[in-house]
mmCIF file of C-alpha atoms in Angstrom:
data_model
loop_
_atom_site.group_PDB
_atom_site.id
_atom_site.type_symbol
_atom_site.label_atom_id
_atom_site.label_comp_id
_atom_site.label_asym_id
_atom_site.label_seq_id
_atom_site.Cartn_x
_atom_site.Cartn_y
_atom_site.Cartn_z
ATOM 1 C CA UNK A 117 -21.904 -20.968 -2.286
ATOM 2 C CA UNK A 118 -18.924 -19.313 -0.060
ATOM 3 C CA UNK A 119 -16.709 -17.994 -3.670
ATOM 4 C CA UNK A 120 -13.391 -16.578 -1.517
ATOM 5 C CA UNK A 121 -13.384 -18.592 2.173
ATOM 6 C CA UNK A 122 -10.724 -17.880 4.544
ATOM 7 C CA UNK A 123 -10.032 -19.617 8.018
ATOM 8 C CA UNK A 124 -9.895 -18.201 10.865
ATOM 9 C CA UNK A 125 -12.274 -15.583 10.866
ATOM 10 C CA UNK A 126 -11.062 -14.367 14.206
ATOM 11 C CA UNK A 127 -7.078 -15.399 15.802
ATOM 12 C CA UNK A 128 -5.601 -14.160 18.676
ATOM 13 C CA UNK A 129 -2.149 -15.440 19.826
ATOM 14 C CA UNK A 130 0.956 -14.636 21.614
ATOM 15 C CA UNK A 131 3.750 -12.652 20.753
ATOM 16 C CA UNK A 132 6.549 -14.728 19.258
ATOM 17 C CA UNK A 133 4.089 -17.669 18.026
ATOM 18 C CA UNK A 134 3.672 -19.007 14.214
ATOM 19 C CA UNK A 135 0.030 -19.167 12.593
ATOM 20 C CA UNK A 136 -1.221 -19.790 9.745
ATOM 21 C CA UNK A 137 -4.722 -18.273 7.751
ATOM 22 C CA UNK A 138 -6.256 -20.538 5.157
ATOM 23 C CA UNK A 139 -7.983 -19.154 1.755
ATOM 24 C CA UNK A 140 -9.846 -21.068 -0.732
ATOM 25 C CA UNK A 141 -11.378 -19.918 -3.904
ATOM 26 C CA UNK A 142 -13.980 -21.522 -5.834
ATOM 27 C CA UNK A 143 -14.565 -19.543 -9.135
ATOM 28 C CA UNK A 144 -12.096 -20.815 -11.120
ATOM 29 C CA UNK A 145 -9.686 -17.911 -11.206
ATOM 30 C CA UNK A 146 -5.758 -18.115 -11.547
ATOM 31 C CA UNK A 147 -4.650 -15.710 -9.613
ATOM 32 C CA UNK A 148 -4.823 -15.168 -6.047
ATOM 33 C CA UNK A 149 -4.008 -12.346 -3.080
ATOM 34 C CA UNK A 150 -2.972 -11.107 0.371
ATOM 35 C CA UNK A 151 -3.658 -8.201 1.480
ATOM 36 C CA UNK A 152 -3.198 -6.379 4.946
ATOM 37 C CA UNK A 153 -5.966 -3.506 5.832
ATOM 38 C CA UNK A 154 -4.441 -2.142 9.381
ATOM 39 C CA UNK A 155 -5.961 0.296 11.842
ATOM 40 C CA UNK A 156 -6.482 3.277 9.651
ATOM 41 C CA UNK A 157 -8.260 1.075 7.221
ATOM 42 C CA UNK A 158 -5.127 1.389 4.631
ATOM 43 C CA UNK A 159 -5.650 -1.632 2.600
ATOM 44 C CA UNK A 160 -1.955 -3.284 1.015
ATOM 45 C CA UNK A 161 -1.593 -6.041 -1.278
ATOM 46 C CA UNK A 162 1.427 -8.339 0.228
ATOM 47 C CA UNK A 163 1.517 -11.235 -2.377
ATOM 48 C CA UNK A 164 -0.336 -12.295 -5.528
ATOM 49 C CA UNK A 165 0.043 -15.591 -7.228
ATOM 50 C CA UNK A 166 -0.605 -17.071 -10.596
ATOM 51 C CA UNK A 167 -1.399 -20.345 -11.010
ATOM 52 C CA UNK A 168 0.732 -21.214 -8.053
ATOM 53 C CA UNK A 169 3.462 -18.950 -8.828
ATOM 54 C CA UNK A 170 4.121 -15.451 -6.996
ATOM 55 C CA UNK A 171 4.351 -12.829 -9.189
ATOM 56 C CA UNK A 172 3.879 -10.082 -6.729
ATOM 57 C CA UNK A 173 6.237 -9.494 -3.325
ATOM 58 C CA UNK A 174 5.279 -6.667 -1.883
ATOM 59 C CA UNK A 175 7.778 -5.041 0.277
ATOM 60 C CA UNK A 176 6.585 -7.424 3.529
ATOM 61 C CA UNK A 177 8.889 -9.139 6.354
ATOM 62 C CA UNK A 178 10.346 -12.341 5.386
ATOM 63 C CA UNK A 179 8.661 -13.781 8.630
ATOM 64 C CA UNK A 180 5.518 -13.349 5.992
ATOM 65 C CA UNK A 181 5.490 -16.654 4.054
ATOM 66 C CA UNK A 182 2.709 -17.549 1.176
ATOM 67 C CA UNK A 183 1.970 -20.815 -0.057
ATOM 68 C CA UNK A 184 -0.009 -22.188 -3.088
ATOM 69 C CA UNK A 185 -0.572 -25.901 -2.892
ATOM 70 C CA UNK A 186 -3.003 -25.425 -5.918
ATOM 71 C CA UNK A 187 -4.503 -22.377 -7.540
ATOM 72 C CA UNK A 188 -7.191 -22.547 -5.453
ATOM 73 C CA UNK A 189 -5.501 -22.292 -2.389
ATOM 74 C CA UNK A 190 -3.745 -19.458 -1.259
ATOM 75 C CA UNK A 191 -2.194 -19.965 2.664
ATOM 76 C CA UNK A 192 -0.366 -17.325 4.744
ATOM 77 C CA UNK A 193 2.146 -18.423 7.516
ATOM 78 C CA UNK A 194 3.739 -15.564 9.713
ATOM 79 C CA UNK A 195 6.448 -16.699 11.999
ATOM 80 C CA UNK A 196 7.471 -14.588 15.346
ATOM 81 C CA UNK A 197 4.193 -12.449 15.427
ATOM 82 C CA UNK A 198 4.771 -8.976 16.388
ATOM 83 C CA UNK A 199 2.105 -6.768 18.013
ATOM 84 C CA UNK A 200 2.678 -4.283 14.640
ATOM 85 C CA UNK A 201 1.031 -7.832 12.926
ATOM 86 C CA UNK A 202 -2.505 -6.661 14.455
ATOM 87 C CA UNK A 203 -4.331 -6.258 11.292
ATOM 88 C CA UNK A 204 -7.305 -7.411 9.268
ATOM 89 C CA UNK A 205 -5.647 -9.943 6.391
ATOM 90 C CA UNK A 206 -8.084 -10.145 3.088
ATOM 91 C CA UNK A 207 -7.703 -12.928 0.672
ATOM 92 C CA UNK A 208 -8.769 -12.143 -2.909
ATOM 93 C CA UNK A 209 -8.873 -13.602 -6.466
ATOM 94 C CA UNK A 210 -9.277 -12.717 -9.881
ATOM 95 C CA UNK A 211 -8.356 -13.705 -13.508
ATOM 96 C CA UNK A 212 -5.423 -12.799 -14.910
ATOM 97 C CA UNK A 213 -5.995 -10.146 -17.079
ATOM 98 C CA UNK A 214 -4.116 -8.138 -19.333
ATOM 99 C CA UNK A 215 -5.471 -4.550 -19.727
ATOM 100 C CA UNK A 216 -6.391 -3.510 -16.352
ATOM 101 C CA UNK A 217 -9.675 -5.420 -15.866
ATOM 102 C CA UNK A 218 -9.132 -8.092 -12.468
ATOM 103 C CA UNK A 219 -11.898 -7.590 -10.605
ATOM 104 C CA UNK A 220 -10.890 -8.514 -6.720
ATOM 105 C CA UNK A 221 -13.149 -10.898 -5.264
ATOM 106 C CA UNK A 222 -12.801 -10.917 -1.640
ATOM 107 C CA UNK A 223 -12.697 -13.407 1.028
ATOM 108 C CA UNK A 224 -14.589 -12.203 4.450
ATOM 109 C CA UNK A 225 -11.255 -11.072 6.328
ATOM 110 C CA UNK A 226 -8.593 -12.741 9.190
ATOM 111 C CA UNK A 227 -9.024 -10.308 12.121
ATOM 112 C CA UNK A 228 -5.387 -10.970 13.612
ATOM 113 C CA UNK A 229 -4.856 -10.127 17.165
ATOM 114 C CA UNK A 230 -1.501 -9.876 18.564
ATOM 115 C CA UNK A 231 -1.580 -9.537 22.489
ATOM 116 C CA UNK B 199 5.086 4.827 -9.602
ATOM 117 C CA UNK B 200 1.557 4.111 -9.379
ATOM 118 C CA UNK B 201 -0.530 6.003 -6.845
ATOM 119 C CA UNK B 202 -3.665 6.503 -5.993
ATOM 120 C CA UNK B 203 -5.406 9.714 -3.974
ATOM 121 C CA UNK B 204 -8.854 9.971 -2.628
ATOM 122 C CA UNK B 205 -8.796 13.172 -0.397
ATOM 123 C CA UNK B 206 -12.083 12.506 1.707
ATOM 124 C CA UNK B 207 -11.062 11.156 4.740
ATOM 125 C CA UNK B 208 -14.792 11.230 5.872
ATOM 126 C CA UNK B 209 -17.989 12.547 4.032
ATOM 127 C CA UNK B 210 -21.717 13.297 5.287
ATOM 128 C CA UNK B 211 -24.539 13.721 3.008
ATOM 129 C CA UNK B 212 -28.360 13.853 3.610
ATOM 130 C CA UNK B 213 -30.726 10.757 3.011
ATOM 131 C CA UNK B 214 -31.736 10.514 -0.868
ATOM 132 C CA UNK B 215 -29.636 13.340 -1.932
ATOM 133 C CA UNK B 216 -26.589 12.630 -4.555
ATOM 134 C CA UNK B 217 -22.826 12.656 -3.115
ATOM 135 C CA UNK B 218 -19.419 12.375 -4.995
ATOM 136 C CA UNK B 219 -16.439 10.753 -3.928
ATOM 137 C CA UNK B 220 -13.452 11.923 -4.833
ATOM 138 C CA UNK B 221 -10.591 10.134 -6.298
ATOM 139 C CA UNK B 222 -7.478 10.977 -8.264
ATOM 140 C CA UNK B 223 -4.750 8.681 -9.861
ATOM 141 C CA UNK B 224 -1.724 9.149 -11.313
ATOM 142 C CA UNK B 225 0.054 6.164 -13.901
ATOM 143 C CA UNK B 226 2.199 6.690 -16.917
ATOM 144 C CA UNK B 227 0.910 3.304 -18.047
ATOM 145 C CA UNK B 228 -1.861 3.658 -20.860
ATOM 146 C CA UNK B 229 -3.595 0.437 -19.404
ATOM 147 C CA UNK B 230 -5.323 0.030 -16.582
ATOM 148 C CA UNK B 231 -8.723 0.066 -14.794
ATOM 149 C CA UNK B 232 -10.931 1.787 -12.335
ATOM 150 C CA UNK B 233 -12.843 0.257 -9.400
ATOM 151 C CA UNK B 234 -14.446 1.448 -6.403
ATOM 152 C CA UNK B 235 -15.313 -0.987 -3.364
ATOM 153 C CA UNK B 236 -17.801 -0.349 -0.576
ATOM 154 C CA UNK B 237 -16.574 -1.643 2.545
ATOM 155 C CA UNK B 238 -19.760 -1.332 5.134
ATOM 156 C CA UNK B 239 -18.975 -2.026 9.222
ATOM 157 C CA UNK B 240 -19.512 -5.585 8.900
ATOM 158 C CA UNK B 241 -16.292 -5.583 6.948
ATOM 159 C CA UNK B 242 -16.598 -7.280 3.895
ATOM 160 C CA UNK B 243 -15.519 -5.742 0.726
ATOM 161 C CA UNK B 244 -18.113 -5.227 -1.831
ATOM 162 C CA UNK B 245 -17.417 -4.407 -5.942
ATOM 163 C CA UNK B 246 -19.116 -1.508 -7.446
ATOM 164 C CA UNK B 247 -18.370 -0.333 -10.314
ATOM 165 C CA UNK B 248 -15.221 -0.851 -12.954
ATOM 166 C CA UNK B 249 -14.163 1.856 -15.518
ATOM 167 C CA UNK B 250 -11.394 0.979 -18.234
ATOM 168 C CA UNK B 251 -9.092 3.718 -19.078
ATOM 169 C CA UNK B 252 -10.289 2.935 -23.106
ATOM 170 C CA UNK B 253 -13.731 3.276 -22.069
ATOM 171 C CA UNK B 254 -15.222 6.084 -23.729
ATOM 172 C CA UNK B 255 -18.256 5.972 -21.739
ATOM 173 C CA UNK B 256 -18.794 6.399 -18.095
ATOM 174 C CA UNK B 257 -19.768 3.391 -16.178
ATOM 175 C CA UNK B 258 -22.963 3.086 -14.212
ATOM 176 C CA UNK B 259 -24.252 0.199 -12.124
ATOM 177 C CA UNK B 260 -27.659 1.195 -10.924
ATOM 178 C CA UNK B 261 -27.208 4.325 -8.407
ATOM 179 C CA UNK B 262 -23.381 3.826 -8.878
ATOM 180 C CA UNK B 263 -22.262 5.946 -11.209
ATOM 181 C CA UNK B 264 -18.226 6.807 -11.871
ATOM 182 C CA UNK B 265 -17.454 10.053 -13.359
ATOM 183 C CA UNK B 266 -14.167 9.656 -15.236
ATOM 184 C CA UNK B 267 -12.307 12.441 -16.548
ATOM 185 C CA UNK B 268 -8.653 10.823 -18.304
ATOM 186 C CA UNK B 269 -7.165 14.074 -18.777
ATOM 187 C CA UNK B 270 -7.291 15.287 -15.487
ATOM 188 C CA UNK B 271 -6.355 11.694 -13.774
ATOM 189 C CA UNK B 272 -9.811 11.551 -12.230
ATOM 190 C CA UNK B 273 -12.523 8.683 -11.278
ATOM 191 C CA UNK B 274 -15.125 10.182 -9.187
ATOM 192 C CA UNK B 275 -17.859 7.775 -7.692
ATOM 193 C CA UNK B 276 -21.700 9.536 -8.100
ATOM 194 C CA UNK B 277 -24.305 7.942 -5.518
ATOM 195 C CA UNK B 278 -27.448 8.968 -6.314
ATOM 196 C CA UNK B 279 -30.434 9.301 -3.666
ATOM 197 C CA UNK B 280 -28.292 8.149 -0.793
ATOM 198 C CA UNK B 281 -29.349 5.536 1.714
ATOM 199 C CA UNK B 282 -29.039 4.887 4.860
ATOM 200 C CA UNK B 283 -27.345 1.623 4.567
ATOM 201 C CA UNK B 284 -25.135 3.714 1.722
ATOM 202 C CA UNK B 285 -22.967 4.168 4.902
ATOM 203 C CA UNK B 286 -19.749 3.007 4.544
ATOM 204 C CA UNK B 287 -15.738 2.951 3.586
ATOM 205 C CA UNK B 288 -15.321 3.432 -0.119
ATOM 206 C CA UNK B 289 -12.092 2.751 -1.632
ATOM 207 C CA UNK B 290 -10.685 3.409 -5.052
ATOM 208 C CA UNK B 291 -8.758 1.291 -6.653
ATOM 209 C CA UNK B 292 -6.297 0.904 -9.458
ATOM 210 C CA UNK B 293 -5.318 -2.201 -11.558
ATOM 211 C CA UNK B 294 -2.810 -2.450 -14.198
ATOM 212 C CA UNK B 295 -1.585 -5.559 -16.615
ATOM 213 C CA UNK B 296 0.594 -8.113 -14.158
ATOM 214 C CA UNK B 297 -2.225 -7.781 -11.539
ATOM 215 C CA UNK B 298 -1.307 -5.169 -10.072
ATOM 216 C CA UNK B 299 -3.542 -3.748 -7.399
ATOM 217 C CA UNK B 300 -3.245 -0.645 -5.752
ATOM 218 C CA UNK B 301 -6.210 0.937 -3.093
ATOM 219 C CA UNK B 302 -6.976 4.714 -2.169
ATOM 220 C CA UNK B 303 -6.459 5.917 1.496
ATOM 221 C CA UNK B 304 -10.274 5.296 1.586
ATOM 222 C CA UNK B 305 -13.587 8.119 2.626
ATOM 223 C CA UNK B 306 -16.016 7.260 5.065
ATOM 224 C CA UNK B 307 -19.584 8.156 3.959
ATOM 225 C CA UNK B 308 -22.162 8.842 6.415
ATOM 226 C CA UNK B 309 -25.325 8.752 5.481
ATOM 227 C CA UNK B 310 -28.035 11.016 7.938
ATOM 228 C CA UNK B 311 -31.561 10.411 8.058
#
C-alpha cells in the first residue's frame, strides 16, 4: 500500500500556465507538507498543515497556493509558472508532535518542468 | 534561527569500510530531534535514523549509526561496511515542536567497489 501518493509524477507545461500536484496520505497522520528540492538538491519546506489548517508559510510566492480538502489531502496550485518553478516538489506527512519527534514520510516527488 | 550545516558536499569511501557524515546544528530551543534521510538516484527519500536531543544514548538502526555530541551541536551519521548501493544523497535534518522541519545542504556518498 502507496502511504504518501502524489500526482503527477512527471509535468511539463508552459510558461504562464496554472497546474496543480495532488498528494494523498494514508497513515492516518494530521499533519501534512510541501516541500521544493531544486537543482542543487536544496530541499525547502513551503507549507505544512494540521488537520486542514496551515500552520507553516514559508517565505514562497503568493502564486504558490495549498489546499486541504481533508487531512488527508494536501494539493498544490501554482498560478503563472515561471521557469525559476523547475523543481522537484515532495509531499510529506507526519504526526503532530510536540518534542521534536515528526518523522517525514515522503511521497515519491512532482518533477516540474517549466519550458 | 534554526540552521542546519553538513559540510560534505560530496564523500567517497571504499566498499565495506565505515564512513561518517558530517553534520552540525545550531538551535537555542532545548527540544528538538535528529534525522538523517538517504535520498538514492531514483529519488525517493528514505528515513534512517532519529536521535532526540533528551536521548542519552546514541541511536543505531542496523549499520546506521548517529554519533551525537549535544555540547558541540553535532549529529554525525556512522555507516558501517559500506555498500555499493550505500550510494547516495544524505541529508540531515532538524525538527522542532510546531513541525518545524529544516534539511542540511545535503553530501553525496559514493561508494567504490
Amino acid at each position: 500500500d502507496t502511504a504518501v501518493s502524489q500526482t503527477p509524477k512527471y509535468l511539463v507545461t508552459q510558461m504562464g500556465n496554472d497546474k496543480s500536484i495532488k498528494c494523498e496520505q494514508n497513515l492516518g497522520h494530521d499533519t501534512m507538507y510541501w516541500y521544493k528540492q531544486d537543482s542543487k538538491k536544496f530541499l525547502k519546506i513551503m507549507f505544512s498543515y494540521n488537520n486542514k489548517e496551515l500552520i507553516i508559510n514559508e517565505t514562497v510566492p503568493n502564486r504558490f497556493s495549498p489546499k486541504s480538502p481533508d487531512k488527508a489531502h494536501l494539493n498544490l496550485h501554482i498560478n503563472s509558472l515561471e521557469l525559476g518553478d523547475s523543481a522537484v516538489y515532495f509531499c510529506a506527512s507526519s504526526r503532530m508532535s510536540s518534542g521534536g519527534y515528526n518523522e517525514q514520510f515522503f511521497g515519491p516527488g512532482t518533477r516540474l518542468t517549466v519550458l | 534561527a534554526q540552521k542546519i550545516t553538513q559540510t560534505q558536499p560530496g564523500m567517497f569511501v571504499q566498499e565495506k569500510e565505515a564512513v561518517t557524515l558530517d553534520c552540525t546544528y545550531d538551535t537555542s530551543d532545548p527540544s528538538y530531534g535528529l534525522f538523517w534521510y538517504k535520498q538514492p538516484s531514483s529519488g525517493e527519500m528514505i528515513f534512517l535514523i532519529y536521535q532526540g536531543s533528551y536521548d542519552q544514548q546514541n541511536a543505531t538502526e542496523g549499520r546506521y549509526s548517529l554519533n551525537f555530541q549535544k555540547a558541540r551541536k553535532s549529529a554525525n551519521l556512522v555507516i558501517s561496511a559500506s555498500q555499493l548501493g550505500d550510494s547516495a544523497m544524505y541529508f540531515c535534518a532538524m525538527s522542532f515542536t510546531g513541525n518545524q522541519f529544516y534539511f542540511g545542504t545535503g553530501t553525496s556518498l559514493t561508494v567504490i567497489p
